[in-house]
């Protein structure tokens, strides 16, 4: 284990800063524009105008201050990501649906910061070289979504492509922005958010179904669900219990591999409490998979393989002996043959050879098919009627990220996605083979549970699960790469000397004699 509270012994150069200038005139101009925008909102939107105007007047200074803080302290980006992505659904319900636009603005802000740093220091892009294969494959996937060979560039295409580009941008942001120090802040942010989510989820349990639906305004079938045995599933501040369970699994992965002792205890206790409140069976399987990865990390590979084989056999027996109906009134069938209707849903991704090759079009089926307007969608809320349930056989219910990609862009996109995931897996496995890099093992855990989660997740870019998952994975990949750069490797024909972090004198040697510092831009080795 590593204590993430500790700072690396060899710190990278501080990010370049903009020379001080007189900001009074630009600040006055920006303030005038904000006031003018608030006045326009009052005139254009008489109903919601006052609320939007107040939000603009209060939010614009906060946004400007937050952007400047992130420019000076980019390692604080995980706080904004975790807090915003976790509470967005509740804020949309309690405040206004337009709060959902904050996630798009935050992703755009982080991407702009990365572009600024890359322009000021192009050498930072060298960190992407070991990940060239998966990043190129992701680029092919994005290109297929942009081209959309079998569909039309309409609302559904815009919805599906935008979400995919955003989550892949978050992966890139996590790799490039602040790396190791961002991992420290990510663990701290989860230590604040996950305990709150656990307490809030059990408060919802104590309130009961009637109070949550008729009093709190949640929608039964969205934020409030029931298990097959009649138990209650709550979602905390998320839009459904599955997203909250996914957050708990991510936190458990960080707790097992990279968190400090006290942080580990807090995250594990909170994660178990969340899994108990959500009762998501897939999340419990993912937690077991994390234990297998941890056993391999501790040197119990054979025992972990045996345990995994026993668990697989037990799972097959459970599926073969448990029956379920894919829809109300349908005959019950063994889960092994229907996977609770998922096999019927997945079959909708392919209609024939043409659909297999080119897909059905981005958003033609699955989650994007329900979007008919480019406006801001309303959050799930109780409106006096029961929501229409989506069962197996509904074109809007593919229930698999892999099936969604196949339906959107065909076999080329599916091959690109699988290549990207395989390349990422190869990278983290290679980095974790020496057993010393806990960030690499955490990345192995997050990638392993994500591969399982995406089997039954509606979309790779589902909000908020996809946003959090790929951002956390990016931060871990960036931490792995940074640790590799900060490990100095002197050439064998030169004797190691004292006085610097890598053993070389501070001056008198050309840069080529210290490969690690050359890659990591370390000032203490020159």
Tab-separated table of C-alpha atoms in Angstrom, residues 22-502:
chain	number	residue	atom	x	y	z
A	22	UNK	CA	-4.055	44.887	-14.836
A	23	UNK	CA	-7.326	42.942	-14.710
A	24	UNK	CA	-9.570	45.767	-13.572
A	25	UNK	CA	-10.846	46.789	-17.007
A	26	UNK	CA	-11.562	43.199	-18.206
A	27	UNK	CA	-13.267	42.490	-14.872
A	28	UNK	CA	-15.518	45.546	-15.272
A	29	UNK	CA	-16.401	44.570	-18.845
A	30	UNK	CA	-17.173	41.003	-17.786
A	31	UNK	CA	-19.305	42.243	-14.900
A	32	UNK	CA	-21.272	44.505	-17.208
A	33	UNK	CA	-21.885	41.607	-19.596
A	34	UNK	CA	-23.127	39.432	-16.731
A	35	UNK	CA	-25.538	42.126	-15.553
A	36	UNK	CA	-26.773	42.618	-19.117
A	37	UNK	CA	-27.286	38.870	-19.497
A	38	UNK	CA	-29.300	38.770	-16.263
A	39	UNK	CA	-31.502	41.609	-17.525
A	40	UNK	CA	-32.098	39.770	-20.809
A	41	UNK	CA	-33.154	36.659	-18.897
A	42	UNK	CA	-35.703	38.680	-16.938
A	43	UNK	CA	-37.256	39.898	-20.184
A	44	UNK	CA	-37.019	36.745	-22.305
A	45	UNK	CA	-38.120	34.205	-19.656
A	46	UNK	CA	-40.719	35.860	-17.396
A	47	UNK	CA	-41.505	32.642	-15.516
A	48	UNK	CA	-38.057	31.260	-14.730
A	49	UNK	CA	-36.212	34.470	-15.555
A	50	UNK	CA	-35.684	35.715	-11.965
A	51	UNK	CA	-34.252	32.374	-10.833
A	52	UNK	CA	-31.972	32.149	-13.864
A	53	UNK	CA	-30.859	35.767	-13.441
A	54	UNK	CA	-29.959	35.240	-9.784
A	55	UNK	CA	-28.112	32.076	-10.750
A	56	UNK	CA	-26.136	33.972	-13.371
A	57	UNK	CA	-25.272	36.865	-11.041
A	58	UNK	CA	-24.096	34.503	-8.323
A	59	UNK	CA	-22.622	31.824	-10.532
A	60	UNK	CA	-20.534	33.933	-12.885
A	61	UNK	CA	-18.125	35.252	-10.187
A	62	UNK	CA	-17.919	31.779	-8.649
A	63	UNK	CA	-17.194	30.252	-12.044
A	64	UNK	CA	-14.483	32.810	-12.782
A	65	UNK	CA	-12.887	32.272	-9.387
A	66	UNK	CA	-13.105	28.501	-9.770
A	67	UNK	CA	-11.507	28.617	-13.218
A	68	UNK	CA	-8.608	30.693	-11.919
A	69	UNK	CA	-8.180	28.370	-8.931
A	70	UNK	CA	-8.067	25.328	-11.202
A	71	UNK	CA	-5.513	27.074	-13.400
A	72	UNK	CA	-3.280	27.672	-10.398
A	73	UNK	CA	-4.091	24.372	-8.644
A	74	UNK	CA	-5.128	21.820	-11.321
A	75	UNK	CA	-4.803	18.977	-8.816
A	76	UNK	CA	-8.084	20.185	-7.263
A	77	UNK	CA	-10.040	19.171	-10.381
A	78	UNK	CA	-11.207	15.843	-8.824
A	79	UNK	CA	-13.133	17.755	-6.150
A	80	UNK	CA	-15.258	19.484	-8.752
A	81	UNK	CA	-15.743	16.284	-10.751
A	82	UNK	CA	-16.806	14.124	-7.803
A	83	UNK	CA	-19.027	16.754	-6.176
A	84	UNK	CA	-20.693	17.875	-9.402
A	85	UNK	CA	-21.226	14.460	-10.983
A	86	UNK	CA	-22.554	13.016	-7.711
A	87	UNK	CA	-25.054	15.744	-6.830
A	88	UNK	CA	-26.171	16.874	-10.277
A	89	UNK	CA	-29.284	14.660	-10.376
A	90	UNK	CA	-30.537	15.877	-6.985
A	91	UNK	CA	-29.826	19.513	-7.864
A	92	UNK	CA	-31.704	19.161	-11.141
A	93	UNK	CA	-34.726	17.906	-9.207
A	94	UNK	CA	-34.585	20.439	-6.363
A	95	UNK	CA	-33.312	23.579	-8.131
A	96	UNK	CA	-33.715	23.566	-11.899
A	97	UNK	CA	-33.135	21.118	-14.789
A	98	UNK	CA	-30.597	23.513	-16.330
A	99	UNK	CA	-28.197	22.631	-13.502
A	100	UNK	CA	-27.378	19.586	-15.622
A	101	UNK	CA	-25.527	21.877	-18.024
A	102	UNK	CA	-22.881	22.461	-15.354
A	103	UNK	CA	-21.309	19.080	-16.086
A	104	UNK	CA	-20.839	20.045	-19.747
A	105	UNK	CA	-19.354	23.385	-18.743
A	106	UNK	CA	-16.992	21.722	-16.258
A	107	UNK	CA	-15.734	19.210	-18.817
A	108	UNK	CA	-15.196	22.042	-21.305
A	109	UNK	CA	-13.286	24.044	-18.672
A	110	UNK	CA	-10.981	21.147	-17.812
A	111	UNK	CA	-10.371	20.433	-21.486
A	112	UNK	CA	-9.512	24.101	-22.060
A	113	UNK	CA	-7.012	23.970	-19.181
A	114	UNK	CA	-5.342	20.910	-20.692
A	115	UNK	CA	-5.095	22.680	-24.047
A	116	UNK	CA	-3.534	25.737	-22.391
A	117	UNK	CA	-0.945	23.627	-20.573
A	118	UNK	CA	-0.189	21.657	-23.745
A	119	UNK	CA	0.329	24.921	-25.651
A	120	UNK	CA	2.618	26.311	-22.942
A	121	UNK	CA	4.543	23.053	-22.535
A	122	UNK	CA	4.120	20.730	-25.539
A	123	UNK	CA	6.487	18.177	-24.026
A	124	UNK	CA	3.734	17.101	-21.599
A	125	UNK	CA	2.120	15.211	-24.477
A	126	UNK	CA	4.979	12.706	-24.313
A	127	UNK	CA	3.122	11.091	-21.442
A	128	UNK	CA	0.625	9.732	-23.960
A	129	UNK	CA	3.177	7.641	-25.862
A	130	UNK	CA	2.742	4.406	-23.844
A	131	UNK	CA	-1.018	4.708	-24.393
A	132	UNK	CA	-0.779	5.358	-28.138
A	133	UNK	CA	-2.635	2.181	-29.131
A	134	UNK	CA	-5.729	2.574	-26.905
A	135	UNK	CA	-5.936	6.310	-27.580
A	136	UNK	CA	-5.737	5.728	-31.336
A	137	UNK	CA	-8.480	3.092	-31.063
A	138	UNK	CA	-10.653	5.510	-29.101
A	139	UNK	CA	-10.002	8.055	-31.846
A	140	UNK	CA	-11.293	5.585	-34.439
A	141	UNK	CA	-14.398	5.018	-32.297
A	142	UNK	CA	-15.070	8.762	-32.090
A	143	UNK	CA	-14.550	9.061	-35.839
A	144	UNK	CA	-17.140	6.352	-36.466
A	145	UNK	CA	-19.634	8.160	-34.249
A	146	UNK	CA	-18.997	11.431	-36.079
A	147	UNK	CA	-19.433	9.789	-39.497
A	148	UNK	CA	-22.479	7.718	-38.398
A	149	UNK	CA	-22.424	5.495	-41.521
A	150	UNK	CA	-25.899	3.991	-41.036
A	151	UNK	CA	-27.846	6.884	-39.545
A	152	UNK	CA	-28.754	10.539	-39.820
A	153	UNK	CA	-27.100	13.430	-38.034
A	154	UNK	CA	-30.120	14.338	-35.941
A	155	UNK	CA	-30.953	14.828	-32.297
A	156	UNK	CA	-30.220	11.243	-31.270
A	157	UNK	CA	-26.853	11.353	-33.056
A	158	UNK	CA	-25.950	14.615	-31.324
A	159	UNK	CA	-26.902	13.182	-27.931
A	160	UNK	CA	-24.926	9.938	-28.303
A	161	UNK	CA	-21.841	11.521	-29.874
A	162	UNK	CA	-21.665	14.356	-27.348
A	163	UNK	CA	-21.709	12.012	-24.369
A	164	UNK	CA	-19.056	9.731	-25.869
A	165	UNK	CA	-16.740	12.644	-26.657
A	166	UNK	CA	-17.192	14.041	-23.151
A	167	UNK	CA	-16.308	10.843	-21.296
A	168	UNK	CA	-13.273	10.188	-23.507
A	169	UNK	CA	-12.203	13.797	-22.949
A	170	UNK	CA	-12.423	13.130	-19.200
A	171	UNK	CA	-10.171	10.099	-19.654
A	172	UNK	CA	-7.601	12.280	-21.421
A	173	UNK	CA	-7.955	15.036	-18.811
A	174	UNK	CA	-7.314	12.569	-16.007
A	175	UNK	CA	-4.149	11.324	-17.721
A	176	UNK	CA	-2.657	14.750	-18.372
A	177	UNK	CA	-3.856	17.046	-15.586
A	178	UNK	CA	-1.760	17.045	-12.379
A	179	UNK	CA	-1.394	13.214	-12.303
A	180	UNK	CA	-0.087	12.024	-8.911
A	181	UNK	CA	-1.318	14.964	-6.851
A	182	UNK	CA	-4.745	14.630	-8.500
A	183	UNK	CA	-4.934	11.059	-7.199
A	184	UNK	CA	-4.393	12.338	-3.650
A	185	UNK	CA	-7.230	14.829	-4.034
A	186	UNK	CA	-9.476	12.223	-5.674
A	187	UNK	CA	-9.211	9.930	-2.654
A	188	UNK	CA	-9.890	12.860	-0.300
A	189	UNK	CA	-12.957	13.903	-2.298
A	190	UNK	CA	-14.377	10.383	-2.179
A	191	UNK	CA	-13.731	10.277	1.568
A	192	UNK	CA	-16.123	13.234	1.856
A	193	UNK	CA	-18.763	12.273	-0.722
A	194	UNK	CA	-19.156	8.525	-0.141
A	195	UNK	CA	-19.924	8.702	3.614
A	196	UNK	CA	-22.507	11.404	2.899
A	197	UNK	CA	-24.078	9.238	0.184
A	198	UNK	CA	-24.176	6.244	2.549
A	199	UNK	CA	-25.918	8.212	5.289
A	200	UNK	CA	-28.342	9.837	2.859
A	201	UNK	CA	-29.217	6.492	1.243
A	202	UNK	CA	-30.072	4.947	4.614
A	203	UNK	CA	-32.080	8.043	5.588
A	204	UNK	CA	-34.099	7.402	2.438
A	205	UNK	CA	-34.519	3.796	3.566
A	206	UNK	CA	-35.844	4.967	6.919
A	207	UNK	CA	-38.316	7.317	5.199
A	208	UNK	CA	-39.901	4.478	3.207
A	209	UNK	CA	-41.328	4.199	-0.287
A	210	UNK	CA	-44.492	6.223	0.306
A	211	UNK	CA	-42.654	9.207	1.745
A	212	UNK	CA	-39.959	9.136	-0.954
A	213	UNK	CA	-42.475	9.159	-3.795
A	214	UNK	CA	-45.343	11.283	-2.479
A	215	UNK	CA	-43.395	13.492	-0.100
A	216	UNK	CA	-39.875	13.784	-1.490
A	217	UNK	CA	-41.000	13.790	-5.124
A	218	UNK	CA	-38.887	10.893	-6.385
A	219	UNK	CA	-40.063	8.691	-9.232
A	220	UNK	CA	-40.722	5.047	-8.485
A	221	UNK	CA	-38.712	3.065	-11.012
A	222	UNK	CA	-35.941	5.689	-11.192
A	223	UNK	CA	-34.542	7.021	-7.899
A	224	UNK	CA	-36.661	4.555	-5.908
A	225	UNK	CA	-36.694	0.905	-6.903
A	226	UNK	CA	-37.429	-2.475	-5.399
A	227	UNK	CA	-35.585	-5.770	-5.507
A	228	UNK	CA	-37.083	-9.016	-6.796
A	229	UNK	CA	-37.778	-9.944	-3.172
A	230	UNK	CA	-39.643	-6.716	-2.439
A	231	UNK	CA	-36.787	-4.867	-0.716
A	232	UNK	CA	-36.192	-1.149	-1.146
A	233	UNK	CA	-33.379	0.259	-3.251
A	234	UNK	CA	-32.416	3.886	-2.712
A	235	UNK	CA	-30.143	6.079	-4.833
A	236	UNK	CA	-28.800	8.831	-2.566
A	237	UNK	CA	-28.277	11.934	-4.696
A	238	UNK	CA	-28.004	9.922	-7.920
A	239	UNK	CA	-30.661	9.243	-10.527
A	240	UNK	CA	-30.880	5.511	-9.819
A	241	UNK	CA	-29.392	3.008	-7.323
A	242	UNK	CA	-27.081	1.467	-9.932
A	243	UNK	CA	-25.128	4.706	-10.297
A	244	UNK	CA	-24.674	5.007	-6.534
A	245	UNK	CA	-23.479	1.394	-6.356
A	246	UNK	CA	-20.985	2.102	-9.161
A	247	UNK	CA	-19.559	5.016	-7.135
A	248	UNK	CA	-19.148	2.688	-4.145
A	249	UNK	CA	-17.272	0.132	-6.251
A	250	UNK	CA	-14.887	2.811	-7.572
A	251	UNK	CA	-14.253	4.005	-4.021
A	252	UNK	CA	-13.573	0.433	-2.883
A	253	UNK	CA	-10.995	0.030	-5.655
A	254	UNK	CA	-9.148	3.147	-4.480
A	255	UNK	CA	-9.504	2.097	-0.837
A	256	UNK	CA	-7.976	-1.324	-1.399
A	257	UNK	CA	-4.959	-0.183	-3.402
A	258	UNK	CA	-4.017	3.484	-2.907
A	259	UNK	CA	-5.770	4.983	0.136
A	260	UNK	CA	-4.102	5.594	3.486
A	261	UNK	CA	-5.062	3.539	6.524
A	262	UNK	CA	-7.744	5.835	7.927
A	263	UNK	CA	-9.054	6.661	4.465
A	264	UNK	CA	-9.238	2.953	3.658
A	265	UNK	CA	-11.358	2.189	6.697
A	266	UNK	CA	-13.706	5.100	5.965
A	267	UNK	CA	-14.158	4.185	2.306
A	268	UNK	CA	-14.669	0.469	2.938
A	269	UNK	CA	-17.262	1.037	5.688
A	270	UNK	CA	-19.102	3.608	3.566
A	271	UNK	CA	-18.895	1.433	0.460
A	272	UNK	CA	-20.361	-1.590	2.241
A	273	UNK	CA	-23.157	0.606	3.620
A	274	UNK	CA	-23.943	1.878	0.118
A	275	UNK	CA	-23.991	-1.650	-1.308
A	276	UNK	CA	-26.425	-2.627	1.447
A	277	UNK	CA	-28.715	0.318	0.661
A	278	UNK	CA	-28.715	-0.241	-3.113
A	279	UNK	CA	-28.839	-4.085	-3.128
A	280	UNK	CA	-27.268	-4.221	-6.606
A	281	UNK	CA	-26.081	-7.781	-7.226
A	282	UNK	CA	-23.703	-6.808	-10.023
A	283	UNK	CA	-21.921	-4.383	-7.683
A	284	UNK	CA	-21.429	-7.164	-5.167
A	285	UNK	CA	-19.901	-9.332	-7.897
A	286	UNK	CA	-17.602	-6.436	-8.783
A	287	UNK	CA	-16.553	-6.114	-5.140
A	288	UNK	CA	-15.671	-9.810	-5.165
A	289	UNK	CA	-13.628	-9.263	-8.331
A	290	UNK	CA	-11.712	-6.514	-6.526
A	291	UNK	CA	-10.861	-9.006	-3.782
A	292	UNK	CA	-9.490	-11.396	-6.425
A	293	UNK	CA	-7.291	-8.635	-7.880
A	294	UNK	CA	-6.124	-7.724	-4.380
A	295	UNK	CA	-5.240	-11.377	-3.685
A	296	UNK	CA	-3.132	-11.423	-6.851
A	297	UNK	CA	-1.501	-8.166	-5.729
A	298	UNK	CA	-0.536	-9.793	-2.413
A	299	UNK	CA	1.005	-12.791	-4.144
A	300	UNK	CA	-1.861	-15.277	-3.836
A	301	UNK	CA	-2.411	-15.740	-7.549
A	302	UNK	CA	-3.120	-19.474	-7.488
A	303	UNK	CA	-5.525	-19.172	-4.595
A	304	UNK	CA	-7.287	-16.278	-6.341
A	305	UNK	CA	-7.611	-18.314	-9.565
A	306	UNK	CA	-9.075	-21.250	-7.633
A	307	UNK	CA	-11.500	-18.952	-5.818
A	308	UNK	CA	-12.528	-17.352	-9.098
A	309	UNK	CA	-13.171	-20.750	-10.687
A	310	UNK	CA	-15.324	-21.861	-7.741
A	311	UNK	CA	-17.257	-18.578	-7.878
A	312	UNK	CA	-17.820	-19.006	-11.638
A	313	UNK	CA	-19.204	-22.521	-11.190
A	314	UNK	CA	-21.409	-21.361	-8.330
A	315	UNK	CA	-22.681	-18.499	-10.486
A	316	UNK	CA	-23.594	-20.830	-13.344
A	317	UNK	CA	-25.445	-23.124	-10.935
A	318	UNK	CA	-27.298	-20.139	-9.451
A	319	UNK	CA	-28.365	-18.911	-12.889
A	320	UNK	CA	-29.440	-22.402	-13.924
A	321	UNK	CA	-31.624	-22.960	-10.856
A	322	UNK	CA	-33.177	-19.481	-10.560
A	323	UNK	CA	-36.151	-18.525	-12.716
A	324	UNK	CA	-37.526	-15.098	-13.585
A	325	UNK	CA	-40.020	-13.477	-15.940
A	326	UNK	CA	-38.659	-10.924	-18.382
A	327	UNK	CA	-41.910	-8.925	-18.125
A	328	UNK	CA	-45.049	-9.043	-15.958
A	329	UNK	CA	-47.235	-11.979	-16.929
A	330	UNK	CA	-44.580	-13.722	-19.007
A	331	UNK	CA	-43.656	-17.349	-18.190
A	332	UNK	CA	-40.707	-17.766	-15.875
A	333	UNK	CA	-37.490	-19.064	-17.419
A	334	UNK	CA	-34.040	-19.915	-15.998
A	335	UNK	CA	-31.770	-16.893	-15.734
A	336	UNK	CA	-29.007	-18.881	-17.445
A	337	UNK	CA	-30.896	-18.794	-20.750
A	338	UNK	CA	-32.366	-15.292	-20.636
A	339	UNK	CA	-30.131	-13.371	-18.181
A	340	UNK	CA	-33.333	-11.732	-16.955
A	341	UNK	CA	-34.224	-10.650	-20.470
A	342	UNK	CA	-30.848	-9.231	-21.397
A	343	UNK	CA	-30.294	-11.738	-24.203
A	344	UNK	CA	-33.479	-10.451	-25.853
A	345	UNK	CA	-32.320	-6.858	-25.423
A	346	UNK	CA	-28.844	-7.522	-26.796
A	347	UNK	CA	-30.256	-9.252	-29.861
A	348	UNK	CA	-31.835	-5.936	-30.928
A	349	UNK	CA	-28.359	-4.536	-31.639
A	350	UNK	CA	-28.048	-6.618	-34.825
A	351	UNK	CA	-30.830	-7.144	-37.385
A	352	UNK	CA	-28.809	-8.651	-40.221
A	353	UNK	CA	-25.511	-8.526	-42.064
A	354	UNK	CA	-25.861	-4.864	-42.974
A	355	UNK	CA	-26.684	-3.971	-39.375
A	356	UNK	CA	-23.725	-6.092	-38.213
A	357	UNK	CA	-21.300	-4.213	-40.489
A	358	UNK	CA	-22.522	-0.605	-40.303
A	359	UNK	CA	-24.832	-0.638	-37.269
A	360	UNK	CA	-28.305	0.843	-37.041
A	361	UNK	CA	-27.187	4.447	-36.687
A	362	UNK	CA	-26.053	6.429	-33.667
A	363	UNK	CA	-28.966	6.757	-31.259
A	364	UNK	CA	-31.369	4.763	-33.433
A	365	UNK	CA	-31.728	2.262	-30.590
A	366	UNK	CA	-30.892	2.370	-26.919
A	367	UNK	CA	-30.830	5.423	-24.692
A	368	UNK	CA	-30.343	7.955	-27.487
A	369	UNK	CA	-33.534	6.874	-29.248
A	370	UNK	CA	-35.630	8.503	-26.536
A	371	UNK	CA	-34.193	11.974	-27.179
A	372	UNK	CA	-36.394	13.949	-29.567
A	373	UNK	CA	-35.362	17.472	-28.572
A	374	UNK	CA	-32.073	19.303	-28.117
A	375	UNK	CA	-33.449	21.101	-25.061
A	376	UNK	CA	-32.581	20.329	-21.458
A	377	UNK	CA	-34.372	17.174	-20.317
A	378	UNK	CA	-36.368	17.157	-17.096
A	379	UNK	CA	-35.180	14.946	-14.224
A	380	UNK	CA	-37.239	11.927	-13.099
A	381	UNK	CA	-39.927	13.109	-10.659
A	382	UNK	CA	-43.305	11.941	-9.364
A	383	UNK	CA	-46.084	13.424	-11.513
A	384	UNK	CA	-49.071	11.478	-10.231
A	385	UNK	CA	-48.760	8.549	-12.631
A	386	UNK	CA	-46.592	5.470	-12.833
A	387	UNK	CA	-43.687	5.662	-15.324
A	388	UNK	CA	-43.706	3.433	-18.362
A	389	UNK	CA	-41.397	0.487	-17.690
A	390	UNK	CA	-38.872	-0.594	-20.311
A	391	UNK	CA	-38.654	-4.369	-20.677
A	392	UNK	CA	-36.664	-6.710	-22.874
A	393	UNK	CA	-37.692	-6.247	-26.497
A	394	UNK	CA	-38.077	-2.477	-26.226
A	395	UNK	CA	-35.754	-0.780	-28.802
A	396	UNK	CA	-34.895	1.851	-26.168
A	397	UNK	CA	-33.569	-0.823	-23.812
A	398	UNK	CA	-30.347	-2.475	-25.099
A	399	UNK	CA	-28.915	-2.693	-21.556
A	400	UNK	CA	-25.269	-3.165	-22.578
A	401	UNK	CA	-22.514	-0.722	-23.472
A	402	UNK	CA	-21.006	-3.167	-25.952
A	403	UNK	CA	-24.367	-3.802	-27.617
A	404	UNK	CA	-24.955	-0.046	-27.750
A	405	UNK	CA	-21.696	0.557	-29.639
A	406	UNK	CA	-22.480	-2.321	-32.020
A	407	UNK	CA	-25.938	-0.900	-32.691
A	408	UNK	CA	-24.590	2.627	-33.186
A	409	UNK	CA	-21.588	2.132	-35.504
A	410	UNK	CA	-21.291	-1.574	-36.300
A	411	UNK	CA	-18.421	-4.017	-36.094
A	412	UNK	CA	-15.694	-1.435	-36.806
A	413	UNK	CA	-16.681	0.591	-33.764
A	414	UNK	CA	-16.971	-2.541	-31.628
A	415	UNK	CA	-13.509	-3.679	-32.732
A	416	UNK	CA	-12.096	-0.210	-31.965
A	417	UNK	CA	-13.649	-0.252	-28.481
A	418	UNK	CA	-12.338	-3.739	-27.692
A	419	UNK	CA	-8.880	-2.796	-29.006
A	420	UNK	CA	-8.805	0.297	-26.810
A	421	UNK	CA	-9.822	-1.652	-23.719
A	422	UNK	CA	-7.325	-4.439	-24.470
A	423	UNK	CA	-4.525	-1.913	-25.011
A	424	UNK	CA	-5.319	-0.180	-21.736
A	425	UNK	CA	-5.389	-3.542	-19.939
A	426	UNK	CA	-1.980	-4.458	-21.401
A	427	UNK	CA	-0.537	-1.136	-20.219
A	428	UNK	CA	-1.707	-1.441	-16.615
A	429	UNK	CA	-0.793	-5.131	-16.382
A	430	UNK	CA	2.746	-4.411	-17.569
A	431	UNK	CA	3.112	-1.572	-15.071
A	432	UNK	CA	1.768	-3.669	-12.194
A	433	UNK	CA	3.918	-6.763	-12.807
A	434	UNK	CA	6.740	-5.517	-10.586
A	435	UNK	CA	4.247	-5.277	-7.684
A	436	UNK	CA	5.422	-1.857	-6.510
A	437	UNK	CA	3.064	0.556	-8.253
A	438	UNK	CA	-0.206	0.641	-6.324
A	439	UNK	CA	-1.722	3.125	-8.780
A	440	UNK	CA	-1.275	0.532	-11.544
A	441	UNK	CA	-3.012	-2.106	-9.412
A	442	UNK	CA	-5.848	0.317	-8.684
A	443	UNK	CA	-6.156	0.936	-12.431
A	444	UNK	CA	-6.310	-2.858	-12.937
A	445	UNK	CA	-9.120	-3.061	-10.395
A	446	UNK	CA	-11.105	-0.170	-11.861
A	447	UNK	CA	-10.717	-1.501	-15.404
A	448	UNK	CA	-11.701	-5.045	-14.359
A	449	UNK	CA	-14.892	-3.973	-12.584
A	450	UNK	CA	-15.732	-1.578	-15.418
A	451	UNK	CA	-15.469	-4.328	-18.023
A	452	UNK	CA	-18.026	-6.271	-16.000
A	453	UNK	CA	-20.215	-3.221	-15.333
A	454	UNK	CA	-20.406	-2.266	-19.013
A	455	UNK	CA	-21.960	-5.659	-19.813
A	456	UNK	CA	-25.198	-4.513	-18.157
A	457	UNK	CA	-24.789	-0.739	-18.381
A	458	UNK	CA	-26.995	1.085	-20.879
A	459	UNK	CA	-24.125	3.051	-22.402
A	460	UNK	CA	-20.379	3.494	-22.106
A	461	UNK	CA	-21.036	7.203	-21.677
A	462	UNK	CA	-23.984	6.915	-19.303
A	463	UNK	CA	-24.250	9.798	-16.870
A	464	UNK	CA	-23.013	9.831	-14.212
A	465	UNK	CA	-21.439	6.385	-14.162
A	466	UNK	CA	-19.397	6.724	-17.341
A	467	UNK	CA	-18.232	10.215	-16.425
A	468	UNK	CA	-16.896	9.127	-13.040
A	469	UNK	CA	-15.488	5.789	-14.201
A	470	UNK	CA	-13.403	7.053	-17.100
A	471	UNK	CA	-12.222	10.106	-15.170
A	472	UNK	CA	-11.055	7.950	-12.242
A	473	UNK	CA	-9.376	5.560	-14.677
A	474	UNK	CA	-7.630	8.501	-16.367
A	475	UNK	CA	-6.331	9.861	-13.059
A	476	UNK	CA	-4.944	6.419	-12.181
A	477	UNK	CA	-3.297	6.030	-15.597
A	478	UNK	CA	-1.750	9.484	-15.208
A	479	UNK	CA	-0.438	8.566	-11.761
A	480	UNK	CA	1.105	5.374	-13.138
A	481	UNK	CA	2.870	7.265	-15.900
A	482	UNK	CA	4.073	9.997	-13.547
A	483	UNK	CA	5.567	7.507	-11.125
A	484	UNK	CA	7.444	5.916	-14.013
A	485	UNK	CA	8.827	9.288	-15.079
A	486	UNK	CA	9.926	10.204	-11.561
A	487	UNK	CA	12.022	7.025	-11.247
A	488	UNK	CA	15.456	8.035	-12.488
A	489	UNK	CA	17.536	5.438	-14.328
A	490	UNK	CA	21.211	6.478	-14.688
A	491	UNK	CA	23.152	4.860	-17.510
A	492	UNK	CA	25.320	1.896	-16.431
A	493	UNK	CA	28.639	3.479	-17.514
A	494	UNK	CA	28.297	6.439	-15.132
A	495	UNK	CA	28.696	6.254	-11.386
A	496	UNK	CA	25.753	7.408	-9.259
A	497	UNK	CA	26.520	10.464	-7.121
A	498	UNK	CA	24.900	12.066	-4.130
A	499	UNK	CA	23.257	15.458	-3.980
A	500	UNK	CA	20.122	15.093	-6.078
A	501	UNK	CA	17.030	12.936	-6.067
A	502	UNK	CA	18.406	10.621	-8.774
